[in-house]
Coordinates of C-alpha atoms in Angstrom, one line a residue:
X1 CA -56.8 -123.2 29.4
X2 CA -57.6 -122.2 25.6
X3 CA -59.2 -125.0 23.9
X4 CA -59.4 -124.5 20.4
X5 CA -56.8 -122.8 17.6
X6 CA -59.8 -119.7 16.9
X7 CA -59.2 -118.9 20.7
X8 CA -55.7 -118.5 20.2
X9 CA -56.5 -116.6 16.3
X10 CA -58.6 -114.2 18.4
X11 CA -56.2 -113.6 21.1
X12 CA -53.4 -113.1 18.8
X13 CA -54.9 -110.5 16.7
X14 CA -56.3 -108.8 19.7
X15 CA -52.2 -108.8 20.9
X16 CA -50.8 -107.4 18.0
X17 CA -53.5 -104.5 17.3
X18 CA -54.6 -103.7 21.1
X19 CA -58.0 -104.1 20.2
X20 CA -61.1 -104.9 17.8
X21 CA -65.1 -105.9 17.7
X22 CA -66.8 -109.2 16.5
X23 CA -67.3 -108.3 13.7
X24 CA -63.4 -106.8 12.7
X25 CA -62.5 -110.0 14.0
X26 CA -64.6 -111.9 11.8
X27 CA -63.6 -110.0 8.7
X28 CA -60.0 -110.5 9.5
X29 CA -60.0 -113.2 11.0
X30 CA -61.9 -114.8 7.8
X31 CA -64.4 -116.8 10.6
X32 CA -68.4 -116.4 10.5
X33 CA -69.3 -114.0 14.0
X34 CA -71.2 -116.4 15.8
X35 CA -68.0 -118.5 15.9
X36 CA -66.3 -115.5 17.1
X37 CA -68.5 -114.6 19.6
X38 CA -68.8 -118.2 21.1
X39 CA -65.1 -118.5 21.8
X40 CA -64.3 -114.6 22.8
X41 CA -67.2 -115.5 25.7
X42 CA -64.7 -118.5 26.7
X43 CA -62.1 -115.6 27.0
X44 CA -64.2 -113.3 28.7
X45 CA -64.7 -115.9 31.3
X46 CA -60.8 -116.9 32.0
X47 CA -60.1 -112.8 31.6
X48 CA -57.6 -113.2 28.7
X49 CA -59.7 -110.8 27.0
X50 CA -62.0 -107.5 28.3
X51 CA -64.9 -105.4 27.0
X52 CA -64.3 -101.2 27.2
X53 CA -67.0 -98.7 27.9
X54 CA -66.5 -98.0 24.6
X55 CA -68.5 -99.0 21.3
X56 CA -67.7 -98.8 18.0
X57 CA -70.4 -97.8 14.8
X58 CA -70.8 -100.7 12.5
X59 CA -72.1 -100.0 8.8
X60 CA -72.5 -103.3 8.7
X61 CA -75.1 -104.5 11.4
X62 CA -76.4 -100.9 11.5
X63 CA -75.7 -100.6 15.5
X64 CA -72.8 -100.4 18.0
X65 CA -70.8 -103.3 18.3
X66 CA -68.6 -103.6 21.2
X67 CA -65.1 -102.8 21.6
X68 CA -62.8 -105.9 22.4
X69 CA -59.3 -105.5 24.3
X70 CA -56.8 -107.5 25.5
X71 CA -55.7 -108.1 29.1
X72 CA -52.2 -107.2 28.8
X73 CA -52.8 -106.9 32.8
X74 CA -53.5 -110.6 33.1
X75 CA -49.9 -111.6 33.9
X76 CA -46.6 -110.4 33.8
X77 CA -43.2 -111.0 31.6
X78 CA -39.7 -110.1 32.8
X79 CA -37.1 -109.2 30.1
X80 CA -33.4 -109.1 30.5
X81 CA -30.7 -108.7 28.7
X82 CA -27.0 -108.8 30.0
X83 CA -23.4 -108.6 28.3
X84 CA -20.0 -108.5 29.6
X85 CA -20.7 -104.7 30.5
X86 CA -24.2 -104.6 32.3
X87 CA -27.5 -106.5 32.9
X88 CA -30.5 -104.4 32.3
X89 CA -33.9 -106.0 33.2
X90 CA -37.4 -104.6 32.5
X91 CA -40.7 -105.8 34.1
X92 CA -43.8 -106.0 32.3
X93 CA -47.5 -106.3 31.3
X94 CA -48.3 -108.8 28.2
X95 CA -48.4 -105.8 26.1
X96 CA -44.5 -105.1 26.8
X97 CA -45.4 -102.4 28.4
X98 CA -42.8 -101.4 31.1
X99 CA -43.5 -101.5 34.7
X100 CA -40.6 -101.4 36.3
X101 CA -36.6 -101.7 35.2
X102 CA -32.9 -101.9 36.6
X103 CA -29.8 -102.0 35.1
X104 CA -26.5 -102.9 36.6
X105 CA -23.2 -102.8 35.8
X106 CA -21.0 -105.6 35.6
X107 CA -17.6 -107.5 34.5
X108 CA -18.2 -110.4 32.7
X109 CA -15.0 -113.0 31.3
X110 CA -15.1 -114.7 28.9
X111 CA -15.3 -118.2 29.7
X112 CA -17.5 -117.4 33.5
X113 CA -20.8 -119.0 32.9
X114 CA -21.2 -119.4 37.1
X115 CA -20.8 -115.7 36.7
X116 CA -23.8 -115.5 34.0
X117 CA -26.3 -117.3 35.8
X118 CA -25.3 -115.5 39.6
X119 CA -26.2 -112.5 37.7
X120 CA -29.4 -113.6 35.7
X121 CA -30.4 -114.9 39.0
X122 CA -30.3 -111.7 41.2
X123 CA -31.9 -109.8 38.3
X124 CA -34.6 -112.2 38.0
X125 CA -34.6 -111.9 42.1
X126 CA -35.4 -108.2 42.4
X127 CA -39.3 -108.9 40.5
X128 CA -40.1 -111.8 43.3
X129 CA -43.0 -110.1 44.5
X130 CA -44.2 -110.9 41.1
X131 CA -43.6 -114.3 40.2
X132 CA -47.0 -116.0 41.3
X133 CA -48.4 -114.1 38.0
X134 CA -45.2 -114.6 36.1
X135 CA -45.5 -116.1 32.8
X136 CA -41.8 -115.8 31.7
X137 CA -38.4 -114.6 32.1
X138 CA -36.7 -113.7 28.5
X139 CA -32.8 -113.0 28.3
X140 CA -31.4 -111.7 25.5
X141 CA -27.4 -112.5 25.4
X142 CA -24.6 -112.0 22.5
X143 CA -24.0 -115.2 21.7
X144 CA -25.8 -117.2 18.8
X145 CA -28.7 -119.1 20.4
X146 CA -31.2 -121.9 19.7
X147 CA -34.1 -120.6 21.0
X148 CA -36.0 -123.7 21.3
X149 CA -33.7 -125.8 23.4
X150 CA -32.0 -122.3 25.1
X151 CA -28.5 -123.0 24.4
X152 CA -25.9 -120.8 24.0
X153 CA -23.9 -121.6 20.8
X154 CA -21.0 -119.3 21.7
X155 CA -17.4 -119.1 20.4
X156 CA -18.3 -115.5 19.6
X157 CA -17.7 -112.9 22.4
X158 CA -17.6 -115.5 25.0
X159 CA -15.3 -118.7 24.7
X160 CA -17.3 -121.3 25.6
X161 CA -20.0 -123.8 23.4
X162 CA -23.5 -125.4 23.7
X163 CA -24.0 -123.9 27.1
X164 CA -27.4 -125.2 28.2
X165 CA -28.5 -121.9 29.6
X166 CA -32.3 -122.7 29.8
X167 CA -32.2 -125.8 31.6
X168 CA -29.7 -124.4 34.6
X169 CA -31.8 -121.2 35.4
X170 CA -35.2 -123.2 35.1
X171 CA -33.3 -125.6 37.9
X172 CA -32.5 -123.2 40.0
X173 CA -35.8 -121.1 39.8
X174 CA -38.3 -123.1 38.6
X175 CA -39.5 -120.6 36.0
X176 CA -40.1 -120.9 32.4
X177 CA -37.3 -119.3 31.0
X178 CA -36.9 -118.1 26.9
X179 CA -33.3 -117.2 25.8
X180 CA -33.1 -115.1 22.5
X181 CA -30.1 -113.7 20.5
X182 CA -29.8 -110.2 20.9
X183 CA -29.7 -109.0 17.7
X184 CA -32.8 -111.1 17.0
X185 CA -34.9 -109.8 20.0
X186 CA -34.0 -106.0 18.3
X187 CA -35.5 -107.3 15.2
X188 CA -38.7 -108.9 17.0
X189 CA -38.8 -105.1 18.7
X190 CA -39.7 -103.1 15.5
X191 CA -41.5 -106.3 13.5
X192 CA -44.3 -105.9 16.8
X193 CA -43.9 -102.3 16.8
X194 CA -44.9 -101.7 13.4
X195 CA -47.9 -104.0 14.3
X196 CA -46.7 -106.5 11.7
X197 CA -46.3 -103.6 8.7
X198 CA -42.7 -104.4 7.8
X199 CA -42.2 -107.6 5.8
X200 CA -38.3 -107.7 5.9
X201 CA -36.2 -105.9 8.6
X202 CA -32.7 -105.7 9.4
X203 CA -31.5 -105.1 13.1
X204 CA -27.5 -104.1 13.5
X205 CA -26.7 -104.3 17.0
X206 CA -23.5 -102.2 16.8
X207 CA -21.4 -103.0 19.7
X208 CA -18.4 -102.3 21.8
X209 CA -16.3 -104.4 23.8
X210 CA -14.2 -103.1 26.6
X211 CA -11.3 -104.8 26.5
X212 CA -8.3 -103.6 29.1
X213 CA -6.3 -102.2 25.9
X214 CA -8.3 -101.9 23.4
X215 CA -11.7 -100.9 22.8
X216 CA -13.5 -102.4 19.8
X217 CA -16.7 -102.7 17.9
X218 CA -18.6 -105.2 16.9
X219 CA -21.4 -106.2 14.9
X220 CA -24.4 -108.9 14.6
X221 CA -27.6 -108.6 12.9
X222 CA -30.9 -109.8 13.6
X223 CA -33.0 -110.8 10.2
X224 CA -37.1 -111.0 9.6
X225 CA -37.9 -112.4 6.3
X226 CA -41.6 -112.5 5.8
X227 CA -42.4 -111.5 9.3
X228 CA -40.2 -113.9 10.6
X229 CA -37.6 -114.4 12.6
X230 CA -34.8 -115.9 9.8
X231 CA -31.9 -117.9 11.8
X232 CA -30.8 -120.3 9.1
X233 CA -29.5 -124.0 9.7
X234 CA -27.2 -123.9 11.9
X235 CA -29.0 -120.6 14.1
X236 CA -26.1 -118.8 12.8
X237 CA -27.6 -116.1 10.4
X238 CA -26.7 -112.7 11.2
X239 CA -23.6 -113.6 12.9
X240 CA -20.9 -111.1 11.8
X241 CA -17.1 -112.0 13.1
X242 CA -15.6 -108.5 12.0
X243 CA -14.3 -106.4 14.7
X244 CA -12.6 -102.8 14.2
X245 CA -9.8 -101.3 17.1
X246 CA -11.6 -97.9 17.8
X247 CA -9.5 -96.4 20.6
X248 CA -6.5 -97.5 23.2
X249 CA -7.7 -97.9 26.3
X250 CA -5.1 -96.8 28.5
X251 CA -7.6 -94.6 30.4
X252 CA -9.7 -97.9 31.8
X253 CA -12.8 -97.0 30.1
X254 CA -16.3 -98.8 30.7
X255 CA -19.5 -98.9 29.0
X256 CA -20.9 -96.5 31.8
X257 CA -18.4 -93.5 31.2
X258 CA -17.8 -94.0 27.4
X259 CA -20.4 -91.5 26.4
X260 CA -19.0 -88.7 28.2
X261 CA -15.3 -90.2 26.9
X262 CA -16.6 -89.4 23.5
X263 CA -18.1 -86.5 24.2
X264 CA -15.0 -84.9 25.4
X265 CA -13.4 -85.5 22.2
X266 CA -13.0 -82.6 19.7
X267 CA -12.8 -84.2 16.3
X268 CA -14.5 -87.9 17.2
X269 CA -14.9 -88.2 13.5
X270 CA -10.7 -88.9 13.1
X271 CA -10.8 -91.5 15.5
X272 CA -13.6 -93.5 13.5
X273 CA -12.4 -92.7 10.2
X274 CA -11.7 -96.9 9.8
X275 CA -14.7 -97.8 11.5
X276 CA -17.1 -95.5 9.6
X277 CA -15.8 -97.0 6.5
X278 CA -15.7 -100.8 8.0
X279 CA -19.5 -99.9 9.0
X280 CA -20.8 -98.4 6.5
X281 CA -19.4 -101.3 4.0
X282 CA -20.8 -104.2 6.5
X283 CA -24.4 -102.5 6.6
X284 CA -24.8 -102.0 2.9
X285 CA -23.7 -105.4 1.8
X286 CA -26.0 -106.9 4.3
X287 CA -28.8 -104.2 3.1
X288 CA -28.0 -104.8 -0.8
X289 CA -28.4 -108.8 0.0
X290 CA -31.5 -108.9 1.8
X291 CA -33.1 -105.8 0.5
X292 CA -34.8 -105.0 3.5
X293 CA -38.1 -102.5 3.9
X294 CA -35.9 -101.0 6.7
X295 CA -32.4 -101.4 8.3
X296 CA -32.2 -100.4 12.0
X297 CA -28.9 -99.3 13.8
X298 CA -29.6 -100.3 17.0
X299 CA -27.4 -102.0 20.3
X300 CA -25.0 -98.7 21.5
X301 CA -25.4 -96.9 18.9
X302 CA -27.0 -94.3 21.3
X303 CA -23.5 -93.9 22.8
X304 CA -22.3 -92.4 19.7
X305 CA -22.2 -88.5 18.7
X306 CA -24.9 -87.2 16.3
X307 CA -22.2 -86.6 13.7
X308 CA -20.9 -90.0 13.6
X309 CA -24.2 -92.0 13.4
X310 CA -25.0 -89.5 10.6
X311 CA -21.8 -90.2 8.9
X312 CA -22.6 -93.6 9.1
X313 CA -26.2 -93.0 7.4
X314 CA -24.7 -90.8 4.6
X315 CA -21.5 -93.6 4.1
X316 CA -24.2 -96.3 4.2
X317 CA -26.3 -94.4 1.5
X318 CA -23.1 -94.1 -0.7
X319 CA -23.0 -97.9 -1.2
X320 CA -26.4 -98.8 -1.7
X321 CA -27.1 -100.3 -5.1
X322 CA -29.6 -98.3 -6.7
X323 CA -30.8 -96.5 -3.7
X324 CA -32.9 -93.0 -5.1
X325 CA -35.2 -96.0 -6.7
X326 CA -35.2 -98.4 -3.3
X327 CA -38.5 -98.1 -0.4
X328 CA -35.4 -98.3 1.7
X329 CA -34.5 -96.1 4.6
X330 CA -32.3 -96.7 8.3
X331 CA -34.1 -96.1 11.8
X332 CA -31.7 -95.3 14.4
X333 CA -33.3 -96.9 17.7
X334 CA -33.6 -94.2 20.3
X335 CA -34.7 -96.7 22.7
X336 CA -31.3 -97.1 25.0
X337 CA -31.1 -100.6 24.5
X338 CA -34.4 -101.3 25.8
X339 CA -35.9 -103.0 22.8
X340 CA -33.8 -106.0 23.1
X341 CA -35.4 -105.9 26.1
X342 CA -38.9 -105.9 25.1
X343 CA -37.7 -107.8 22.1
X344 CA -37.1 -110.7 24.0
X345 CA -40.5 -111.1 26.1
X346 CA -41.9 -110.1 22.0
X347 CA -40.4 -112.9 21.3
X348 CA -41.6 -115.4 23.9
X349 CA -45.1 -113.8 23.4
X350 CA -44.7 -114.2 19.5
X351 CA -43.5 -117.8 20.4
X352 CA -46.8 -118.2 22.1
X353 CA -49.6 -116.7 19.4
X354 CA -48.0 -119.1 16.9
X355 CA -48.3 -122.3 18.6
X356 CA -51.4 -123.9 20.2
X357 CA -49.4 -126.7 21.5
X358 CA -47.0 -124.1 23.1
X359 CA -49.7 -121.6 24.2
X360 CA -51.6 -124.4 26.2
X361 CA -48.8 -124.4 28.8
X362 CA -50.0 -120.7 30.1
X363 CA -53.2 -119.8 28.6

């Protein structure tokens, strides 16, 4: 067990950056060396942290100084996310660095919470060769969430309210479980992937939902204000209630063949006329609000045709206030909805550097 708060300073900045020496650590860490070097031989011991073969020059102390790393190997973190569509679960170190994954696709109603946790549960399941050196299962749902009691708020795309989520799959498994919004694990994504560079992001996780008549999109954003999650009062921020009717479904069609749907039409651009505009207003009102370093279209968006997402981009651009003078620009994530994935172990892990009380329970 860490035992001090410069234990968990060290391990976090070793996290975030991969790795760093003594001195680095003391610089940034604004903490004389001999501190440093004291309580990264604590970690050394209880293999949170590692020494490479490696050594670094040092201007400083005129010799070698020896490169530090973190153990991302020392445990394991399971991420899932699942919607009414599909549950997708990804296996990995403590760097969020994928070992193994599975998706699966499902048919969720509205109001079937038995449903929910049967299918959390057989994710979870498939990893039980791993769970002795398990340090957490993170699922990332549509619904608003309070993350600190892991409660579903809901009366969005589900019907029901103040599910308690966490408590029934920690009964059942015994397993420390983290729930997270999804939009807000997307966010967590890129705020660790930038190693902490961007001060205010904007997630969008642009959605569809597959209803038997009707397929429509939806939106919710996840928000970092000052390289923080931002979920307001009520853990309602982001939360967007606008839906647009993109296509009859007569034909039946599901999350897993709506790509090739959309790629069998000639002129997709007619069918999302409405939705391009809808979009394109919703992201830049939230973007002229916030006035974000970046604005990711993430969630399906990798469904859509090249043409439409850049329609979106050029729509979106149209409507920002004074954008030629704005450090402002939209990532499309490429990842295939795996960042809200990775997002929400991030999350848990980012949970954990903060908190000395919290990191006690697995360090």
């Amino acid at each position: 067990m860490i035992s001090n708060q410069t234990q968990l300073n060290i391990l976090e900045n070793l996290w975030i950056n991969g790795y760093s020496t003594v001195p680095e650590l003391s610089r940034n860490l604004k903490i004389d060396r001999s501190n440093i070097s004291r309580n990264a031989s604590y970690l050394y011991k209880k293999n949170y942290i590692i020494k490479t073969d490696k050594k670094e020059n040092n201007n400083l102390i005129g010799r070698k100084a020896d490169i530090i790393r973190f153990n991302y190997g020392y445990k394991y973190t399971l991420g899932i996310y699942i919607t009414e569509s599909f549950i997708l679960s990804c296996l990995m170190d403590l760097g969020l660095n994928i070992i193994s994954e599975n998706i699966k696709f499902i048919n969720l109603r509205n109001e079937d919470t038995k449903k929910i946790i049967q299918e959390i549960l057989i994710s979870t399941n498939k990893y039980t060769q791993y769970f002795k050196d398990l340090m957490s299962v993170s699922v990332a749902f549509p619904e608003a969430t309070d993350s600190d009691t892991g409660t579903l708020i809901g009366n969005g795309l589900f019907q029901f309210e103040n599910f308690p989520l966490k408590e029934k799959l920690e009964k059942e498994t015994g397993l420390y479980f983290h729930i997270e919004n999804d939009a807000n694990a997307g966010a967590m994504y890129y705020l660790l992937d930038s190693k902490l560079k961007y001060k205010n992001l904007v997630f969008m996780l642009m959605g569809f939902f597959f209803h038997e008549d009707m397929i429509k999109g939806y939106q919710g954003n996840g928000i970092i204000i000052n390289k923080k999650i931002y979920k307001g009062s009520n853990n309602l921020s982001g939360e967007q209630s606008i839906t647009t009717n993109l296509i009859s479904n007569n034909q039946k069609i599901r999350y897993e063949n709506f790509t090739d749907y959309l790629k069998s039409i000639k002129n997709p651009e007619i069918i999302f006329d409405d939705y391009l505009e809808k979009i394109s207003t919703i992201i830049s009102t939230t973007a002229n609000i916030l006035d974000p370093d970046v604005f990711v279209l993430g969630g399906y968006v990798h469904m859509l045709p090249n043409n439409i997402i850049n329609l979106i981009k050029n729509k979106t651009y149209e409507k920002i206030i004074n954008y030629p003078n704005r450090k402002f620009k939209i990532i499309i994530d490429d990842t295939k909805l795996k960042s809200i994935v990775i997002g929400a172990s991030g999350s848990f892990m980012n949970k954990l550097m903060k908190s000395f009380d919290f990191a006690k329970n697995f360090l």
